[in-house]
Protein backbone atom coordinates (compact mmCIF):
# COMPACT_ATOMS: atom_id res chain seq x y z
CA UNK A 1 0.00 0.00 0.00
CA UNK A 2 1.43 3.38 -0.94
CA UNK A 3 1.03 6.53 1.11
CA UNK A 4 -1.52 7.69 -1.49
CA UNK A 5 -3.54 4.53 -0.86
CA UNK A 6 -3.36 5.24 2.88
CA UNK A 7 -4.65 8.78 2.37
CA UNK A 8 -7.39 7.49 0.06
CA UNK A 9 -8.41 4.84 2.58
CA UNK A 10 -8.56 7.41 5.40
CA UNK A 11 -10.81 9.68 3.31
CA UNK A 12 -13.04 6.72 2.41
CA UNK A 13 -13.23 5.62 6.06
CA UNK A 14 -14.40 9.10 7.09
CA UNK A 15 -17.03 9.09 4.37
CA UNK A 16 -18.07 5.56 5.27
CA UNK A 17 -18.57 6.56 8.91
CA UNK A 18 -20.75 9.50 7.87
CA UNK A 19 -22.86 7.35 5.54
CA UNK A 20 -23.17 4.59 8.15
CA UNK A 21 -24.55 7.14 10.63
CA UNK A 22 -27.23 7.92 8.01
CA UNK A 23 -28.26 4.26 7.76
CA UNK A 24 -26.35 3.20 4.65
CA UNK A 25 -24.10 0.12 4.41
CA UNK A 26 -20.57 1.22 3.42
CA UNK A 27 -17.76 -1.30 2.84
CA UNK A 28 -14.19 -0.50 1.81
CA UNK A 29 -12.96 -2.77 -0.96
CA UNK A 30 -9.49 -3.14 -2.42
CA UNK A 31 -10.39 -5.88 -4.89
CA UNK A 32 -9.85 -3.60 -7.88
CA UNK A 33 -6.30 -2.81 -6.83
CA UNK A 34 -7.15 0.54 -5.28
CA UNK A 35 -9.33 1.43 -2.31
CA UNK A 36 -13.00 2.07 -3.05
CA UNK A 37 -16.06 2.57 -0.89
CA UNK A 38 -19.04 0.46 -1.93
CA UNK A 39 -22.18 1.98 -0.43
CA UNK A 40 -25.60 0.36 -0.54
CA UNK A 41 -29.07 1.27 0.64
CA UNK A 42 -30.19 -1.53 2.98
CA UNK A 43 -33.85 -0.85 2.15
CA UNK A 44 -33.23 -1.22 -1.58
CA UNK A 45 -30.15 -3.43 -2.00
CA UNK A 46 -30.10 -2.89 -5.76
CA UNK A 47 -29.19 0.74 -5.05
CA UNK A 48 -25.44 0.82 -4.54
CA UNK A 49 -22.58 2.99 -5.70
CA UNK A 50 -18.81 2.71 -5.72
CA UNK A 51 -16.94 5.80 -4.56
CA UNK A 52 -13.26 6.45 -5.26
CA UNK A 53 -10.77 9.09 -4.21
CA UNK A 54 -8.04 10.66 -6.26
CA UNK A 55 -6.02 13.58 -5.04
CA UNK A 56 -8.26 15.62 -2.80
CA UNK A 57 -11.53 14.59 -4.45
CA UNK A 58 -14.27 12.00 -4.07
CA UNK A 59 -15.35 10.52 -7.41
CA UNK A 60 -18.27 8.46 -8.68
CA UNK A 61 -17.16 5.21 -10.32
CA UNK A 62 -18.09 6.59 -13.75
CA UNK A 63 -15.52 9.40 -13.41
CA UNK A 64 -17.65 12.34 -12.28
CA UNK A 65 -16.25 14.35 -9.39
CA UNK A 66 -18.47 14.55 -6.28
CA UNK A 67 -16.65 17.08 -4.09
CA UNK A 68 -13.50 17.68 -2.06
CA UNK A 69 -12.45 15.07 0.49
CA UNK A 70 -12.44 17.96 2.98
CA UNK A 71 -16.25 18.15 2.60
CA UNK A 72 -17.27 14.76 3.98
CA UNK A 73 -20.81 15.87 4.82
CA UNK A 74 -21.27 17.33 1.32
CA UNK A 75 -20.12 14.09 -0.28
CA UNK A 76 -22.39 12.06 2.01
CA UNK A 77 -25.35 14.29 1.12
CA UNK A 78 -24.75 13.82 -2.63
CA UNK A 79 -24.40 10.06 -2.29
CA UNK A 80 -27.44 9.89 -0.03
CA UNK A 81 -29.56 11.69 -2.64
CA UNK A 82 -28.59 9.14 -5.29
CA UNK A 83 -29.05 6.08 -3.08
CA UNK A 84 -32.35 7.24 -1.63
CA UNK A 85 -34.02 7.46 -5.07
CA UNK A 86 -37.10 5.26 -5.14
CA UNK A 87 -37.07 4.44 -1.43
CA UNK A 88 -38.23 5.85 1.83
CA UNK A 89 -35.59 8.03 3.52
CA UNK A 90 -32.94 5.97 5.25
PDB file of C-alpha atoms in Angstrom:
ATOM      1  CA  UNK A   1       0.000   0.000   0.000  1.00  0.00           C
ATOM      2  CA  UNK A   2       1.427   3.379  -0.942  1.00  0.00           C
ATOM      3  CA  UNK A   3       1.030   6.534   1.106  1.00  0.00           C
ATOM      4  CA  UNK A   4      -1.516   7.691  -1.489  1.00  0.00           C
ATOM      5  CA  UNK A   5      -3.535   4.532  -0.859  1.00  0.00           C
ATOM      6  CA  UNK A   6      -3.362   5.237   2.879  1.00  0.00           C
ATOM      7  CA  UNK A   7      -4.650   8.782   2.372  1.00  0.00           C
ATOM      8  CA  UNK A   8      -7.385   7.492   0.057  1.00  0.00           C
ATOM      9  CA  UNK A   9      -8.411   4.842   2.585  1.00  0.00           C
ATOM     10  CA  UNK A  10      -8.556   7.406   5.399  1.00  0.00           C
ATOM     11  CA  UNK A  11     -10.815   9.677   3.313  1.00  0.00           C
ATOM     12  CA  UNK A  12     -13.042   6.716   2.410  1.00  0.00           C
ATOM     13  CA  UNK A  13     -13.225   5.619   6.061  1.00  0.00           C
ATOM     14  CA  UNK A  14     -14.397   9.096   7.092  1.00  0.00           C
ATOM     15  CA  UNK A  15     -17.033   9.093   4.365  1.00  0.00           C
ATOM     16  CA  UNK A  16     -18.074   5.559   5.273  1.00  0.00           C
ATOM     17  CA  UNK A  17     -18.571   6.555   8.911  1.00  0.00           C
ATOM     18  CA  UNK A  18     -20.747   9.501   7.873  1.00  0.00           C
ATOM     19  CA  UNK A  19     -22.860   7.348   5.537  1.00  0.00           C
ATOM     20  CA  UNK A  20     -23.171   4.595   8.149  1.00  0.00           C
ATOM     21  CA  UNK A  21     -24.554   7.141  10.633  1.00  0.00           C
ATOM     22  CA  UNK A  22     -27.228   7.923   8.013  1.00  0.00           C
ATOM     23  CA  UNK A  23     -28.264   4.265   7.760  1.00  0.00           C
ATOM     24  CA  UNK A  24     -26.345   3.201   4.651  1.00  0.00           C
ATOM     25  CA  UNK A  25     -24.098   0.122   4.414  1.00  0.00           C
ATOM     26  CA  UNK A  26     -20.573   1.221   3.417  1.00  0.00           C
ATOM     27  CA  UNK A  27     -17.762  -1.302   2.843  1.00  0.00           C
ATOM     28  CA  UNK A  28     -14.193  -0.501   1.815  1.00  0.00           C
ATOM     29  CA  UNK A  29     -12.965  -2.766  -0.964  1.00  0.00           C
ATOM     30  CA  UNK A  30      -9.487  -3.139  -2.423  1.00  0.00           C
ATOM     31  CA  UNK A  31     -10.388  -5.879  -4.888  1.00  0.00           C
ATOM     32  CA  UNK A  32      -9.855  -3.601  -7.884  1.00  0.00           C
ATOM     33  CA  UNK A  33      -6.298  -2.811  -6.831  1.00  0.00           C
ATOM     34  CA  UNK A  34      -7.147   0.537  -5.282  1.00  0.00           C
ATOM     35  CA  UNK A  35      -9.329   1.427  -2.306  1.00  0.00           C
ATOM     36  CA  UNK A  36     -12.995   2.067  -3.049  1.00  0.00           C
ATOM     37  CA  UNK A  37     -16.064   2.571  -0.890  1.00  0.00           C
ATOM     38  CA  UNK A  38     -19.037   0.457  -1.927  1.00  0.00           C
ATOM     39  CA  UNK A  39     -22.180   1.978  -0.429  1.00  0.00           C
ATOM     40  CA  UNK A  40     -25.603   0.360  -0.537  1.00  0.00           C
ATOM     41  CA  UNK A  41     -29.072   1.270   0.640  1.00  0.00           C
ATOM     42  CA  UNK A  42     -30.188  -1.534   2.979  1.00  0.00           C
ATOM     43  CA  UNK A  43     -33.846  -0.849   2.149  1.00  0.00           C
ATOM     44  CA  UNK A  44     -33.232  -1.224  -1.584  1.00  0.00           C
ATOM     45  CA  UNK A  45     -30.146  -3.432  -1.995  1.00  0.00           C
ATOM     46  CA  UNK A  46     -30.101  -2.894  -5.758  1.00  0.00           C
ATOM     47  CA  UNK A  47     -29.191   0.737  -5.052  1.00  0.00           C
ATOM     48  CA  UNK A  48     -25.438   0.815  -4.543  1.00  0.00           C
ATOM     49  CA  UNK A  49     -22.580   2.986  -5.703  1.00  0.00           C
ATOM     50  CA  UNK A  50     -18.813   2.708  -5.715  1.00  0.00           C
ATOM     51  CA  UNK A  51     -16.943   5.804  -4.562  1.00  0.00           C
ATOM     52  CA  UNK A  52     -13.257   6.447  -5.257  1.00  0.00           C
ATOM     53  CA  UNK A  53     -10.772   9.089  -4.213  1.00  0.00           C
ATOM     54  CA  UNK A  54      -8.044  10.662  -6.262  1.00  0.00           C
ATOM     55  CA  UNK A  55      -6.018  13.584  -5.043  1.00  0.00           C
ATOM     56  CA  UNK A  56      -8.262  15.622  -2.795  1.00  0.00           C
ATOM     57  CA  UNK A  57     -11.535  14.594  -4.450  1.00  0.00           C
ATOM     58  CA  UNK A  58     -14.274  12.001  -4.069  1.00  0.00           C
ATOM     59  CA  UNK A  59     -15.350  10.523  -7.414  1.00  0.00           C
ATOM     60  CA  UNK A  60     -18.268   8.463  -8.685  1.00  0.00           C
ATOM     61  CA  UNK A  61     -17.158   5.207 -10.319  1.00  0.00           C
ATOM     62  CA  UNK A  62     -18.088   6.595 -13.755  1.00  0.00           C
ATOM     63  CA  UNK A  63     -15.522   9.404 -13.407  1.00  0.00           C
ATOM     64  CA  UNK A  64     -17.646  12.345 -12.283  1.00  0.00           C
ATOM     65  CA  UNK A  65     -16.252  14.354  -9.392  1.00  0.00           C
ATOM     66  CA  UNK A  66     -18.466  14.547  -6.279  1.00  0.00           C
ATOM     67  CA  UNK A  67     -16.646  17.079  -4.090  1.00  0.00           C
ATOM     68  CA  UNK A  68     -13.503  17.683  -2.059  1.00  0.00           C
ATOM     69  CA  UNK A  69     -12.451  15.075   0.493  1.00  0.00           C
ATOM     70  CA  UNK A  70     -12.435  17.960   2.982  1.00  0.00           C
ATOM     71  CA  UNK A  71     -16.246  18.154   2.600  1.00  0.00           C
ATOM     72  CA  UNK A  72     -17.266  14.756   3.984  1.00  0.00           C
ATOM     73  CA  UNK A  73     -20.811  15.871   4.817  1.00  0.00           C
ATOM     74  CA  UNK A  74     -21.273  17.327   1.321  1.00  0.00           C
ATOM     75  CA  UNK A  75     -20.119  14.085  -0.283  1.00  0.00           C
ATOM     76  CA  UNK A  76     -22.386  12.062   2.014  1.00  0.00           C
ATOM     77  CA  UNK A  77     -25.351  14.288   1.116  1.00  0.00           C
ATOM     78  CA  UNK A  78     -24.748  13.824  -2.627  1.00  0.00           C
ATOM     79  CA  UNK A  79     -24.399  10.056  -2.288  1.00  0.00           C
ATOM     80  CA  UNK A  80     -27.440   9.892  -0.027  1.00  0.00           C
ATOM     81  CA  UNK A  81     -29.562  11.693  -2.638  1.00  0.00           C
ATOM     82  CA  UNK A  82     -28.588   9.139  -5.285  1.00  0.00           C
ATOM     83  CA  UNK A  83     -29.047   6.081  -3.079  1.00  0.00           C
ATOM     84  CA  UNK A  84     -32.350   7.236  -1.626  1.00  0.00           C
ATOM     85  CA  UNK A  85     -34.017   7.462  -5.067  1.00  0.00           C
ATOM     86  CA  UNK A  86     -37.103   5.255  -5.136  1.00  0.00           C
ATOM     87  CA  UNK A  87     -37.068   4.439  -1.432  1.00  0.00           C
ATOM     88  CA  UNK A  88     -38.227   5.850   1.834  1.00  0.00           C
ATOM     89  CA  UNK A  89     -35.590   8.033   3.520  1.00  0.00           C
ATOM     90  CA  UNK A  90     -32.940   5.966   5.248  1.00  0.00           C
TER      91      UNK A  90
END
